[in-house]
Short mmCIF file of C-alpha atoms in Angstrom, two decimals:
data_model
loop_
_atom_site.label_atom_id
_atom_site.label_comp_id
_atom_site.label_asym_id
_atom_site.label_seq_id
_atom_site.Cartn_x
_atom_site.Cartn_y
_atom_site.Cartn_z
CA UNK A 1 54.80 -66.49 45.19
CA UNK A 2 52.15 -67.82 47.57
CA UNK A 3 48.48 -66.87 47.46
CA UNK A 4 47.81 -63.30 48.68
CA UNK A 5 46.94 -62.82 52.37
CA UNK A 6 44.21 -60.33 53.27
CA UNK A 7 45.48 -57.94 55.96
CA UNK A 8 43.16 -55.38 57.54
CA UNK A 9 44.54 -52.29 59.29
CA UNK A 10 42.22 -49.98 61.23
CA UNK A 11 43.09 -46.35 61.80
CA UNK A 12 45.24 -46.70 58.71
CA UNK A 13 45.71 -42.97 58.17
CA UNK A 14 46.94 -42.39 61.72
CA UNK A 15 50.58 -42.26 62.73
CA UNK A 16 50.93 -45.94 63.63
CA UNK A 17 48.76 -47.08 60.73
CA UNK A 18 50.81 -45.00 58.31
CA UNK A 19 54.08 -46.45 59.64
CA UNK A 20 52.61 -49.96 59.54
CA UNK A 21 50.97 -50.05 56.10
CA UNK A 22 54.18 -49.62 54.11
CA UNK A 23 56.08 -52.27 56.03
CA UNK A 24 53.25 -54.77 55.65
CA UNK A 25 53.04 -53.95 51.94
CA UNK A 26 56.80 -54.41 51.54
CA UNK A 27 56.70 -57.99 52.86
CA UNK A 28 58.34 -57.26 56.21
CA UNK A 29 55.52 -58.90 58.17
CA UNK A 30 54.68 -62.06 56.24
CA UNK A 31 57.79 -62.51 54.11
CA UNK A 32 59.07 -61.65 50.64
CA UNK A 33 57.24 -64.59 49.02
CA UNK A 34 53.78 -63.71 50.39
CA UNK A 35 51.73 -61.08 48.55
CA UNK A 36 49.26 -59.05 50.58
CA UNK A 37 45.91 -57.46 49.93
CA UNK A 38 45.68 -54.44 52.22
CA UNK A 39 42.23 -53.58 53.59
CA UNK A 40 42.54 -50.11 55.12
CA UNK A 41 39.81 -48.87 57.47
CA UNK A 42 39.29 -45.28 58.61
CA UNK A 43 36.53 -43.09 59.94
CA UNK A 44 34.65 -41.20 57.25
CA UNK A 45 36.25 -37.77 57.88
CA UNK A 46 39.72 -39.30 57.36
CA UNK A 47 39.00 -40.95 54.01
CA UNK A 48 40.68 -38.12 52.09
CA UNK A 49 43.88 -38.62 54.05
CA UNK A 50 43.57 -42.37 53.61
CA UNK A 51 43.34 -41.95 49.85
CA UNK A 52 46.68 -40.13 50.02
CA UNK A 53 48.14 -43.16 51.82
CA UNK A 54 46.83 -45.39 49.04
CA UNK A 55 48.45 -43.15 46.43
CA UNK A 56 51.80 -43.45 48.23
CA UNK A 57 51.46 -47.22 48.55
CA UNK A 58 50.85 -47.46 44.81
CA UNK A 59 53.81 -45.18 44.13
CA UNK A 60 56.11 -47.52 46.07
CA UNK A 61 55.44 -50.30 43.53
CA UNK A 62 56.04 -53.02 46.12
CA UNK A 63 56.43 -56.46 44.58
CA UNK A 64 54.45 -57.99 47.46
CA UNK A 65 51.49 -55.57 47.35
CA UNK A 66 48.70 -57.17 45.34
CA UNK A 67 45.68 -54.94 46.06
CA UNK A 68 44.56 -52.06 48.30
CA UNK A 69 41.03 -51.40 49.52
CA UNK A 70 40.31 -48.15 51.39
CA UNK A 71 36.99 -47.95 53.21
CA UNK A 72 35.03 -46.61 56.17
CA UNK A 73 32.96 -49.82 56.34
CA UNK A 74 34.30 -52.28 58.94
CA UNK A 75 32.48 -55.23 57.39
CA UNK A 76 34.12 -54.55 54.05
CA UNK A 77 37.52 -54.04 55.63
CA UNK A 78 37.34 -57.33 57.53
CA UNK A 79 35.79 -59.40 54.74
CA UNK A 80 37.80 -62.61 54.37
CA UNK A 81 40.73 -61.05 56.22
CA UNK A 82 43.32 -63.42 57.63
CA UNK A 83 45.14 -60.81 59.72
CA UNK A 84 43.43 -57.89 61.47
CA UNK A 85 45.58 -55.17 63.01
CA UNK A 86 43.27 -53.09 65.21
CA UNK A 87 45.23 -49.88 65.53
CA UNK A 88 42.65 -47.12 65.49
CA UNK A 89 41.46 -46.07 68.95
CA UNK A 90 40.19 -42.98 70.72
CA UNK A 91 43.08 -41.11 72.40
CA UNK A 92 42.66 -39.69 75.86
CA UNK A 93 41.48 -36.08 75.66
CA UNK A 94 41.77 -33.22 78.15
CA UNK A 95 39.98 -34.00 81.39
CA UNK A 96 39.28 -37.61 80.39
CA UNK A 97 39.52 -40.17 83.15
CA UNK A 98 40.79 -43.68 82.38
CA UNK A 99 37.22 -44.99 82.76
CA UNK A 100 36.01 -42.48 80.14
CA UNK A 101 38.72 -43.66 77.77
CA UNK A 102 37.78 -47.29 78.36
CA UNK A 103 34.12 -46.65 77.60
CA UNK A 104 34.84 -44.56 74.50
CA UNK A 105 37.05 -47.27 73.04
CA UNK A 106 34.68 -50.03 74.15
CA UNK A 107 32.14 -48.78 71.64
CA UNK A 108 34.71 -48.90 68.82
CA UNK A 109 35.99 -52.38 69.61
CA UNK A 110 32.52 -53.79 70.22
CA UNK A 111 31.54 -52.77 66.69
CA UNK A 112 34.77 -54.10 65.23
CA UNK A 113 34.36 -57.40 67.05
CA UNK A 114 30.89 -57.79 65.55
CA UNK A 115 32.19 -56.98 62.07
CA UNK A 116 35.01 -59.51 62.44
CA UNK A 117 32.50 -62.08 63.62
CA UNK A 118 30.37 -61.50 60.54
CA UNK A 119 32.87 -61.24 57.70
CA UNK A 120 36.43 -62.31 58.69
CA UNK A 121 37.95 -65.71 58.01
CA UNK A 122 37.36 -68.13 60.86
CA UNK A 123 41.12 -68.47 61.33
CA UNK A 124 41.79 -64.73 61.38
CA UNK A 125 44.69 -63.62 63.56
CA UNK A 126 43.68 -60.45 65.44
CA UNK A 127 46.22 -58.14 67.06
CA UNK A 128 44.90 -55.20 69.07
CA UNK A 129 47.33 -52.28 69.18
CA UNK A 130 44.97 -49.44 70.12
CA UNK A 131 45.01 -48.69 73.84
CA UNK A 132 43.96 -49.85 76.36
CA UNK A 133 44.98 -52.78 74.20
CA UNK A 134 44.38 -55.73 76.54
CA UNK A 135 40.85 -54.72 77.44
CA UNK A 136 40.03 -53.61 73.90
CA UNK A 137 41.03 -57.11 72.78
CA UNK A 138 38.77 -58.58 75.45
CA UNK A 139 35.85 -56.48 74.19
CA UNK A 140 36.43 -57.38 70.55
CA UNK A 141 36.66 -61.05 71.45
CA UNK A 142 33.43 -60.94 73.46
CA UNK A 143 31.62 -59.49 70.45
CA UNK A 144 32.86 -62.19 68.08
CA UNK A 145 31.33 -65.36 69.55
CA UNK A 146 31.76 -67.39 66.35
CA UNK A 147 35.53 -66.92 66.40
CA UNK A 148 37.87 -68.79 68.72
CA UNK A 149 39.06 -66.73 71.66
CA UNK A 150 42.60 -67.78 70.70
CA UNK A 151 42.26 -65.62 67.57
CA UNK A 152 42.49 -62.48 69.73
CA UNK A 153 45.71 -61.06 71.12
CA UNK A 154 46.97 -57.69 72.35
CA UNK A 155 50.39 -56.20 71.82
CA UNK A 156 53.05 -56.25 74.50
CA UNK A 157 55.81 -56.89 71.95
CA UNK A 158 56.69 -53.19 72.07
CA UNK A 159 57.32 -53.51 75.81
CA UNK A 160 59.26 -56.72 75.15
CA UNK A 161 61.43 -54.93 72.58
CA UNK A 162 61.98 -51.99 74.92
CA UNK A 163 63.12 -54.40 77.63
CA UNK A 164 65.54 -56.10 75.23
CA UNK A 165 67.01 -52.74 74.29
CA UNK A 166 67.49 -51.65 77.90
CA UNK A 167 69.18 -54.90 78.91
CA UNK A 168 71.43 -54.90 75.83
CA UNK A 169 72.56 -51.36 76.57
CA UNK A 170 73.22 -52.18 80.22
CA UNK A 171 75.26 -55.30 79.45
CA UNK A 172 77.10 -53.92 76.43
CA UNK A 173 75.64 -56.58 74.16
CA UNK A 174 73.21 -56.72 71.23
CA UNK A 175 69.50 -57.47 71.43
CA UNK A 176 70.14 -60.64 69.42
CA UNK A 177 72.30 -61.93 72.29
CA UNK A 178 69.29 -61.98 74.64
CA UNK A 179 66.78 -64.78 75.07
CA UNK A 180 63.73 -65.41 77.26
CA UNK A 181 62.68 -61.88 78.06
CA UNK A 182 59.20 -61.71 79.57
CA UNK A 183 56.50 -59.07 79.91
CA UNK A 184 53.68 -60.08 82.27
CA UNK A 185 50.23 -58.53 82.42
CA UNK A 186 48.81 -55.32 81.02
CA UNK A 187 50.21 -53.00 78.36
CA UNK A 188 50.26 -50.14 80.85
CA UNK A 189 52.46 -48.71 83.58
CA UNK A 190 51.61 -51.75 85.77
CA UNK A 191 53.18 -54.26 83.37
CA UNK A 192 56.01 -56.34 84.79
CA UNK A 193 59.16 -56.68 82.68
CA UNK A 194 60.84 -59.76 84.13
CA UNK A 195 64.53 -60.58 83.86
CA UNK A 196 64.33 -63.62 86.12
CA UNK A 197 64.50 -66.13 83.28
CA UNK A 198 66.35 -64.00 80.70
CA UNK A 199 69.75 -64.99 79.37
CA UNK A 200 72.50 -62.90 77.78
CA UNK A 201 74.86 -64.97 75.63
CA UNK A 202 73.81 -68.00 77.65
CA UNK A 203 74.42 -66.41 81.06
CA UNK A 204 71.61 -65.60 83.48
CA UNK A 205 70.78 -61.92 83.11
CA UNK A 206 70.33 -61.49 86.85
CA UNK A 207 74.01 -62.34 87.39
CA UNK A 208 75.11 -59.57 85.01
CA UNK A 209 73.14 -56.63 86.44
CA UNK A 210 72.62 -55.18 89.90
CA UNK A 211 69.36 -55.81 91.71
CA UNK A 212 69.07 -52.07 92.38
CA UNK A 213 69.31 -51.35 88.64
CA UNK A 214 66.55 -53.87 87.93
CA UNK A 215 64.17 -52.42 90.50
CA UNK A 216 64.93 -48.70 90.22
CA UNK A 217 65.94 -48.27 86.57
CA UNK A 218 65.04 -51.20 84.33
CA UNK A 219 61.47 -51.88 85.44
CA UNK A 220 60.31 -48.23 85.65
CA UNK A 221 62.06 -47.33 82.38
CA UNK A 222 60.22 -50.05 80.47
CA UNK A 223 56.93 -49.33 82.25
CA UNK A 224 57.08 -45.61 81.53
CA UNK A 225 58.82 -45.61 78.15
CA UNK A 226 55.67 -44.61 76.30
CA UNK A 227 55.26 -41.50 78.43
CA UNK A 228 58.94 -40.67 77.96
CA UNK A 229 58.56 -40.84 74.17
CA UNK A 230 55.54 -38.54 74.30
CA UNK A 231 57.50 -36.06 76.38
CA UNK A 232 60.46 -36.18 73.99
CA UNK A 233 58.72 -36.02 70.60
CA UNK A 234 55.36 -34.50 71.49
CA UNK A 235 53.34 -37.50 70.37
CA UNK A 236 53.09 -41.17 71.17
CA UNK A 237 55.25 -44.00 69.84
CA UNK A 238 54.45 -44.68 66.19
CA UNK A 239 57.31 -46.27 64.26
CA UNK A 240 58.35 -48.46 67.21
CA UNK A 241 54.73 -49.53 67.79
CA UNK A 242 54.35 -50.40 64.11
CA UNK A 243 57.61 -52.35 64.21
CA UNK A 244 56.45 -54.30 67.24
CA UNK A 245 53.16 -55.14 65.50
CA UNK A 246 55.17 -56.46 62.55
CA UNK A 247 57.26 -58.56 64.95
CA UNK A 248 54.18 -59.92 66.75
CA UNK A 249 52.43 -61.11 63.61
CA UNK A 250 55.63 -62.35 61.96
CA UNK A 251 56.25 -64.56 64.99
CA UNK A 252 52.62 -65.72 65.01
CA UNK A 253 52.98 -66.88 61.41
CA UNK A 254 56.57 -68.10 61.38
CA UNK A 255 57.22 -69.24 64.97
CA UNK A 256 59.69 -68.50 67.76
CA UNK A 257 63.38 -69.30 67.64
CA UNK A 258 64.62 -72.47 69.31
CA UNK A 259 65.15 -72.13 73.08
CA UNK A 260 63.47 -68.71 73.11
CA UNK A 261 60.08 -67.17 73.65
CA UNK A 262 58.30 -63.84 73.12
CA UNK A 263 55.68 -61.87 75.04
CA UNK A 264 52.09 -61.87 73.81
CA UNK A 265 48.93 -60.76 75.59
CA UNK A 266 46.53 -63.68 75.14
CA UNK A 267 43.34 -64.95 76.79
CA UNK A 268 44.23 -66.13 80.27
CA UNK A 269 43.65 -69.82 80.95
CA UNK A 270 44.58 -70.09 84.61
CA UNK A 271 48.33 -70.23 83.96
CA UNK A 272 50.40 -68.74 86.76
CA UNK A 273 47.31 -68.09 88.85
CA UNK A 274 45.72 -65.66 86.39
CA UNK A 275 42.10 -66.73 86.10
CA UNK A 276 40.18 -66.79 82.82
CA UNK A 277 38.45 -63.58 81.82
CA UNK A 278 41.26 -61.16 80.95
CA UNK A 279 43.82 -60.76 78.17
CA UNK A 280 47.15 -61.11 79.97
CA UNK A 281 50.71 -60.97 78.66
CA UNK A 282 52.62 -64.22 79.05
CA UNK A 283 55.83 -65.71 77.69
CA UNK A 284 54.78 -67.84 74.72
CA UNK A 285 56.31 -70.10 72.11
CA UNK A 286 54.79 -70.33 68.63
CA UNK A 287 54.75 -73.32 66.28
CA UNK A 288 52.72 -73.81 63.10
CA UNK A 289 50.76 -70.60 63.58
CA UNK A 290 49.63 -71.40 67.12
CA UNK A 291 50.98 -70.09 70.43
CA UNK A 292 51.48 -71.93 73.71
CA UNK A 293 52.02 -70.30 77.08
CA UNK A 294 55.37 -71.35 78.53
CA UNK A 295 54.56 -73.56 81.51
CA UNK A 296 56.26 -74.28 84.80
CA UNK A 297 58.47 -71.24 85.29
CA UNK A 298 59.37 -70.64 88.96
CA UNK A 299 57.89 -67.39 90.24
CA UNK A 300 59.53 -65.68 93.21
CA UNK A 301 57.75 -63.39 95.68
CA UNK A 302 59.01 -60.22 93.98
CA UNK A 303 57.59 -61.34 90.65
CA UNK A 304 54.36 -62.65 92.17
CA UNK A 305 53.54 -59.29 93.70
CA UNK A 306 54.00 -57.46 90.41
CA UNK A 307 52.16 -60.06 88.35
CA UNK A 308 49.21 -59.80 90.73
CA UNK A 309 49.23 -55.99 90.64
CA UNK A 310 48.94 -55.83 86.85
CA UNK A 311 46.27 -58.56 86.98
CA UNK A 312 44.29 -56.45 89.45
CA UNK A 313 44.36 -53.51 87.02
CA UNK A 314 43.06 -55.72 84.22
CA UNK A 315 40.21 -56.93 86.44
CA UNK A 316 39.35 -53.32 87.24
CA UNK A 317 39.32 -52.44 83.53
CA UNK A 318 37.15 -55.45 82.76
CA UNK A 319 34.65 -54.48 85.43
CA UNK A 320 34.44 -50.99 83.91
CA UNK A 321 33.19 -52.38 80.59
CA UNK A 322 31.37 -55.48 81.85
CA UNK A 323 28.06 -54.50 80.21
CA UNK A 324 29.72 -54.78 76.78
CA UNK A 325 31.13 -58.25 77.36
CA UNK A 326 27.86 -60.13 77.03
#
């Protein structure tokens, strides 16, 4: 066994947090030879429920679970943490505009960014799951000036996985037959799931599907899948979101497969014409715990328009919380 890794999960008593905690504790995220110390953060009124989660975690007797801390103190939760999964966020309530939601969550992620800055390990890997994830990651990053901006990412792996599933179903193949899927931009309905560079069993995906299916079925299905899940089950994606968070961090630690990439929302650096100042989803490869944006992909006019549209939404979100970005 390796030394234990400190993993913080915020909103740990919520639906996604609940689905996530047990899989992290079981070794699914970091591997069967890596023990974890779980640092579970909740708001004070939810501590009773969180204690029930802790009881269940103990009752599972996971071989990879070393210790559990349950707290309502962000500084304690993030102390010496090496992975921070920022799940807890304010959901949109009745009559709330998107701007209201942004501002409500901005307060949460500002405070969490400051706590990370003060007590987390300097090499902490931060994944923001709580929506609006890209801009929440931007806010947290801005409030943690002593941490590298590369420590902060937002989750578009769920969208990536949804796109894999849709293409596999359409082509009568398995998700493991598909490589080089890409999600560009924001984790929202403006995201752009891109098949241009994808391959299915070594063949270009665009030669296996109709252009009309891509534009009228594939793209809107992936973009609106979250809303479809809410309509079907009466609440938002939980198990699939937790699974995608596991995938994201597992890849960040263990790397991408040869000749493949994954989608991660990371600080923009000018790649593909997306200026610095937003957290934007790119195709990335990962080696030795560090990601690199895939460079030099040809971008056609169809893709360019959609990449710019999701960028514009991110700029609008950023402007709505500019006062909290320092």
